Short mmCIF file of C-alpha atoms and ligand atoms in Angstrom, two decimals:
data_model
loop_
_atom_site.label_atom_id
_atom_site.label_comp_id
_atom_site.label_asym_id
_atom_site.label_seq_id
_atom_site.Cartn_x
_atom_site.Cartn_y
_atom_site.Cartn_z
CA MET A 1 13.41 129.65 117.56
CA GLU A 2 11.40 127.26 120.79
CA GLU A 3 7.48 127.45 121.11
CA ASN A 4 5.67 130.16 123.57
CA ASP A 5 9.41 132.37 122.68
CA LEU A 6 8.94 136.22 121.91
CA LEU A 7 10.61 137.94 118.84
CA LEU A 8 13.23 139.87 120.93
CA SER A 9 12.71 142.96 117.62
CA GLY A 10 9.07 143.12 118.75
CA ILE A 11 10.40 145.33 122.17
CA GLN A 12 10.96 148.19 120.34
CA HIS A 13 7.28 147.64 118.57
CA PHE A 14 5.42 147.18 121.41
CA ALA A 15 7.36 149.91 122.73
CA PHE A 16 6.56 151.91 120.82
CA CYS A 17 2.98 151.08 120.62
CA ARG A 18 1.24 147.54 121.56
CA ARG A 19 -1.52 147.43 118.70
CA GLN A 20 1.76 147.51 116.26
CA TRP A 21 3.52 145.18 117.96
CA ALA A 22 0.19 142.67 118.62
CA LEU A 23 -1.09 143.27 115.16
CA ILE A 24 2.82 142.15 113.49
CA HIS A 25 3.73 139.09 115.94
CA MET A 26 -0.06 137.45 116.59
CA GLU A 27 -2.29 138.39 113.49
CA GLN A 28 1.45 138.51 111.37
CA LEU A 29 0.59 141.46 109.42
CA TRP A 30 2.93 143.52 107.98
CA ALA A 31 2.68 146.28 104.82
CA GLU A 32 5.94 147.70 104.11
CA ASN A 33 6.27 151.76 103.83
CA VAL A 34 9.16 154.46 103.04
CA TRP A 35 10.78 154.07 106.74
CA THR A 36 10.68 150.30 107.01
CA ALA A 37 12.38 149.80 103.74
CA ASP A 38 15.23 151.84 103.82
CA GLY A 39 15.87 150.19 107.28
CA HIS A 40 15.79 147.08 106.50
CA PHE A 41 18.20 148.01 103.99
CA PHE A 42 20.77 149.33 106.33
CA HIS A 43 20.48 146.24 107.65
CA GLN A 44 21.58 144.34 105.41
CA ARG A 45 24.74 144.81 105.87
CA THR A 46 24.93 144.30 109.87
CA HIS A 47 22.99 140.60 109.21
CA ASP A 48 25.38 139.07 106.95
CA GLU A 49 25.88 136.13 108.96
CA THR A 50 29.20 135.40 107.03
CA LEU A 51 30.63 138.33 108.58
CA THR A 52 33.27 137.89 111.04
CA GLU A 53 35.86 140.00 112.02
CA LEU A 54 39.63 139.97 113.66
CA ARG A 55 41.54 142.95 114.24
CA GLY A 56 43.73 142.55 116.73
CA ASN A 57 41.91 142.42 119.92
CA LEU A 58 39.22 143.07 118.97
CA LEU A 59 35.98 140.29 117.47
CA ILE A 60 33.57 141.27 115.43
CA THR A 61 30.49 138.78 114.99
CA ARG A 62 27.66 140.11 112.96
CA GLY A 63 23.91 138.42 112.78
CA LEU A 64 24.46 136.21 115.61
CA ARG A 65 21.73 134.30 117.27
CA VAL A 66 20.86 135.23 120.89
CA ARG A 67 18.60 133.74 123.44
CA SER A 68 17.27 133.80 127.56
CA ASN A 69 15.84 130.27 128.45
CA ARG A 70 13.98 132.27 131.35
CA LEU A 71 12.62 135.42 129.44
CA LYS A 72 11.30 132.53 126.79
CA VAL A 73 12.82 135.06 124.04
CA THR A 74 15.03 134.75 121.13
CA GLY A 75 16.71 137.39 118.54
CA VAL A 76 19.08 138.28 116.65
CA CYS A 77 22.02 140.69 117.20
CA ASP A 78 23.03 143.46 114.53
CA VAL A 79 27.08 142.85 115.48
CA VAL A 80 28.50 142.08 118.62
CA GLU A 81 31.76 142.81 119.84
CA PHE A 82 34.45 141.18 121.37
CA HIS A 83 37.20 142.99 123.30
CA ALA A 84 39.83 140.66 124.54
CA SER A 85 39.84 141.21 128.24
CA PRO A 86 41.21 139.52 131.41
CA ASP A 87 37.85 139.52 133.08
CA GLY A 88 35.82 138.05 129.58
CA VAL A 89 34.67 134.96 128.65
CA PRO A 90 36.80 131.82 127.03
CA LEU A 91 35.10 131.31 122.72
CA ALA A 92 35.14 128.40 121.24
CA GLY A 93 37.75 128.02 118.75
CA ARG A 94 39.62 130.91 120.62
CA GLN A 95 41.88 132.03 122.21
CA GLY A 96 42.19 133.99 125.92
CA LEU A 97 39.10 135.67 127.35
CA TRP A 98 36.36 137.64 125.39
CA GLN A 99 34.20 140.30 126.68
CA PRO A 100 30.73 140.35 124.66
CA TYR A 101 29.62 143.99 123.85
CA PRO A 102 26.25 144.58 121.85
CA VAL A 103 25.61 146.90 119.26
CA GLU A 104 22.57 147.50 117.18
CA TYR A 105 22.52 149.63 114.15
CA LYS A 106 19.87 152.13 113.78
CA ARG A 107 18.63 153.73 110.65
CA GLY A 108 17.69 157.00 111.68
CA ALA A 109 18.37 159.38 114.69
CA PRO A 110 17.83 158.74 118.41
CA LYS A 111 13.68 158.42 119.45
CA GLU A 112 12.35 160.06 122.71
CA HIS A 113 11.63 157.03 123.58
CA ASP A 114 13.80 153.99 124.93
CA ALA A 115 12.86 151.40 122.62
CA ASP A 116 16.39 151.43 121.58
CA GLU A 117 17.98 151.24 124.59
CA LEU A 118 15.60 148.16 125.90
CA GLN A 119 15.90 146.20 122.69
CA LEU A 120 19.76 146.38 123.41
CA CYS A 121 19.88 145.19 126.98
CA CYS A 122 17.82 142.45 126.09
CA GLN A 123 20.04 140.99 123.32
CA ALA A 124 22.60 141.33 126.58
CA MET A 125 20.89 139.72 128.91
CA CYS A 126 20.36 137.32 126.39
CA LEU A 127 23.77 137.04 126.04
CA GLU A 128 24.95 137.36 129.65
CA GLU A 129 22.61 133.61 130.36
CA MET A 130 24.46 132.49 127.01
CA LEU A 131 27.52 132.86 128.15
CA ALA A 132 27.02 132.84 131.70
CA CYS A 133 29.12 136.61 131.85
CA SER A 134 28.20 140.15 132.52
CA VAL A 135 27.62 143.06 129.95
CA PRO A 136 27.03 146.23 131.90
CA GLU A 137 26.94 148.11 128.75
CA GLY A 138 26.84 148.81 124.89
CA SER A 139 26.16 151.00 122.44
CA LEU A 140 23.16 152.06 119.56
CA TYR A 141 24.38 153.15 116.46
CA TYR A 142 22.37 155.77 114.66
CA GLY A 143 22.70 156.81 110.99
CA GLU A 144 21.54 159.98 111.10
CA PRO A 145 23.78 161.77 111.83
CA ARG A 146 26.68 158.61 112.25
CA ARG A 147 27.85 158.21 115.60
CA ARG A 148 27.78 155.63 118.83
CA VAL A 149 25.63 156.57 121.52
CA LYS A 150 27.15 154.24 124.46
CA VAL A 151 24.14 152.63 127.30
CA ILE A 152 24.58 151.42 130.44
CA PHE A 153 22.57 148.46 131.37
CA SER A 154 21.26 149.77 134.94
CA HIS A 155 18.82 147.31 137.42
CA GLU A 156 16.27 150.06 135.93
CA LEU A 157 16.65 149.33 131.98
CA ARG A 158 16.65 145.90 133.15
CA ALA A 159 14.23 145.42 134.95
CA LYS A 160 11.55 147.92 132.44
CA VAL A 161 12.82 144.31 129.80
CA GLU A 162 11.52 142.15 132.53
CA ASP A 163 8.52 144.04 132.53
CA MET A 164 7.65 144.21 128.79
CA LEU A 165 8.15 141.12 128.47
CA SER A 166 5.91 139.81 131.30
CA ALA A 167 3.51 141.51 129.52
CA MET A 168 4.01 140.20 125.91
CA HIS A 169 3.58 136.93 127.17
CA GLN A 170 0.72 137.92 129.44
CA HIS A 171 -0.78 139.40 125.28
CA LEU A 172 0.03 136.37 123.82
CA GLN A 173 -1.17 134.26 126.04
CA ARG A 174 -4.49 135.92 126.70
CA GLY A 175 -5.02 136.43 122.58
CA HIS A 176 -5.74 140.35 123.22
CA ILE A 177 -4.98 142.63 120.68
CA PRO A 178 -5.39 145.80 122.69
CA ASN A 179 -7.77 148.48 120.95
CA VAL A 180 -6.69 151.34 118.91
CA ARG A 181 -5.24 154.25 120.47
CA PRO A 182 -3.84 157.22 117.56
CA HIS A 183 -0.94 158.93 118.60
CA LYS A 184 1.61 160.82 116.85
CA GLY A 185 3.64 157.98 116.19
CA CYS A 186 0.63 157.04 113.52
CA ARG A 187 2.00 158.59 110.96
CA ALA A 188 4.73 156.91 110.00
CA CYS A 189 3.34 153.45 111.32
CA SER A 190 3.62 150.66 108.23
CA LEU A 191 0.57 149.54 109.61
CA GLN A 192 -1.69 153.26 109.58
CA GLU A 193 -3.67 151.73 106.46
CA LEU A 194 -4.85 148.03 108.54
CA CYS A 195 -4.80 149.35 111.30
CA LEU A 196 -7.29 152.13 110.53
CA PRO A 197 -7.15 154.41 113.18
CA LYS A 198 -8.98 157.15 111.38
CA LEU A 199 -11.97 154.47 111.14
CA ASN A 200 -11.74 153.66 115.20
CA LYS A 201 -11.67 157.66 116.18
CA PRO A 202 -15.41 159.29 117.52
CA ILE A 203 -16.90 161.07 114.88
CA SER A 204 -18.18 164.62 115.45
CA VAL A 205 -22.29 164.61 115.35
CA TYR A 206 -21.60 167.33 112.33
CA ASP A 207 -18.94 164.76 110.33
CA TYR A 208 -21.61 161.98 110.77
CA LEU A 209 -24.88 164.04 109.71
CA ASN A 210 -22.84 165.76 106.83
CA ALA A 211 -21.28 161.93 105.42
CA TYR A 212 -24.71 160.49 106.00
CA MET A 213 -26.50 163.24 104.23
CA GLU A 214 -23.85 162.49 101.25
CA GLU A 215 -24.89 158.87 101.01
CA GLY A 216 -28.58 160.43 100.99
CA GLY A 217 -29.81 159.05 104.07
CA LEU A 218 -31.58 163.34 103.99
S1 SF4 B 301 -1.59 153.06 113.44
FE1 SF4 B 301 -1.27 153.83 114.68
S2 SF4 B 301 -2.50 152.30 116.65
FE2 SF4 B 301 -2.71 151.84 115.08
S3 SF4 B 301 -0.70 150.13 115.19
FE3 SF4 B 301 0.19 151.82 114.28
S4 SF4 B 301 0.96 153.27 115.38
FE4 SF4 B 301 -0.58 151.32 116.46
#
């Protein structure tokens, strides 16, 4: 990892809540909750770097490290499948040509926002730069229900990844931690106690006076 590189996994934090991303990636804060702990367990097998399998025309690699010099981002892919294809690229120590196809594993169900798609697309953009090839699509594998969802890496999705990475770099350079903006996702956020969204909510005059009286102020 180069100095000033962003962590690729931060894309999903940034898409979910910019403040969460800043607390984790700039302030180095982290707190486990049942969702994050479950997520780590779910990822354990996919990140076992000793697992590389050849199944006929399909080579499966796990825990492949990727980086983009242009985007200044680095990370680890859960799974990258390499399909034997005349349109593919040569791989060291393997005969023939192989087309990369990233697969990212997610514990839960498909989400309302596109954080997972953005993370996967960023992996594909890193693979393209590293292998000098084109990676037009990949898949997200969801644990609930157990199924794959194909993702096409469109121009729009790629542009959104670039915009997001650019905003993340700007936050890093300015050392800026975004303010609390409570939203419904806060309830599942593992940083809730550290972020303290309730303390930053405007308090009504009624609640303020009640709290003041309870403390013996009147
Ligand atoms: S508690 Fe809410 S505002 Fe705070 S970091 Fe988590 S999601 Fe963001």
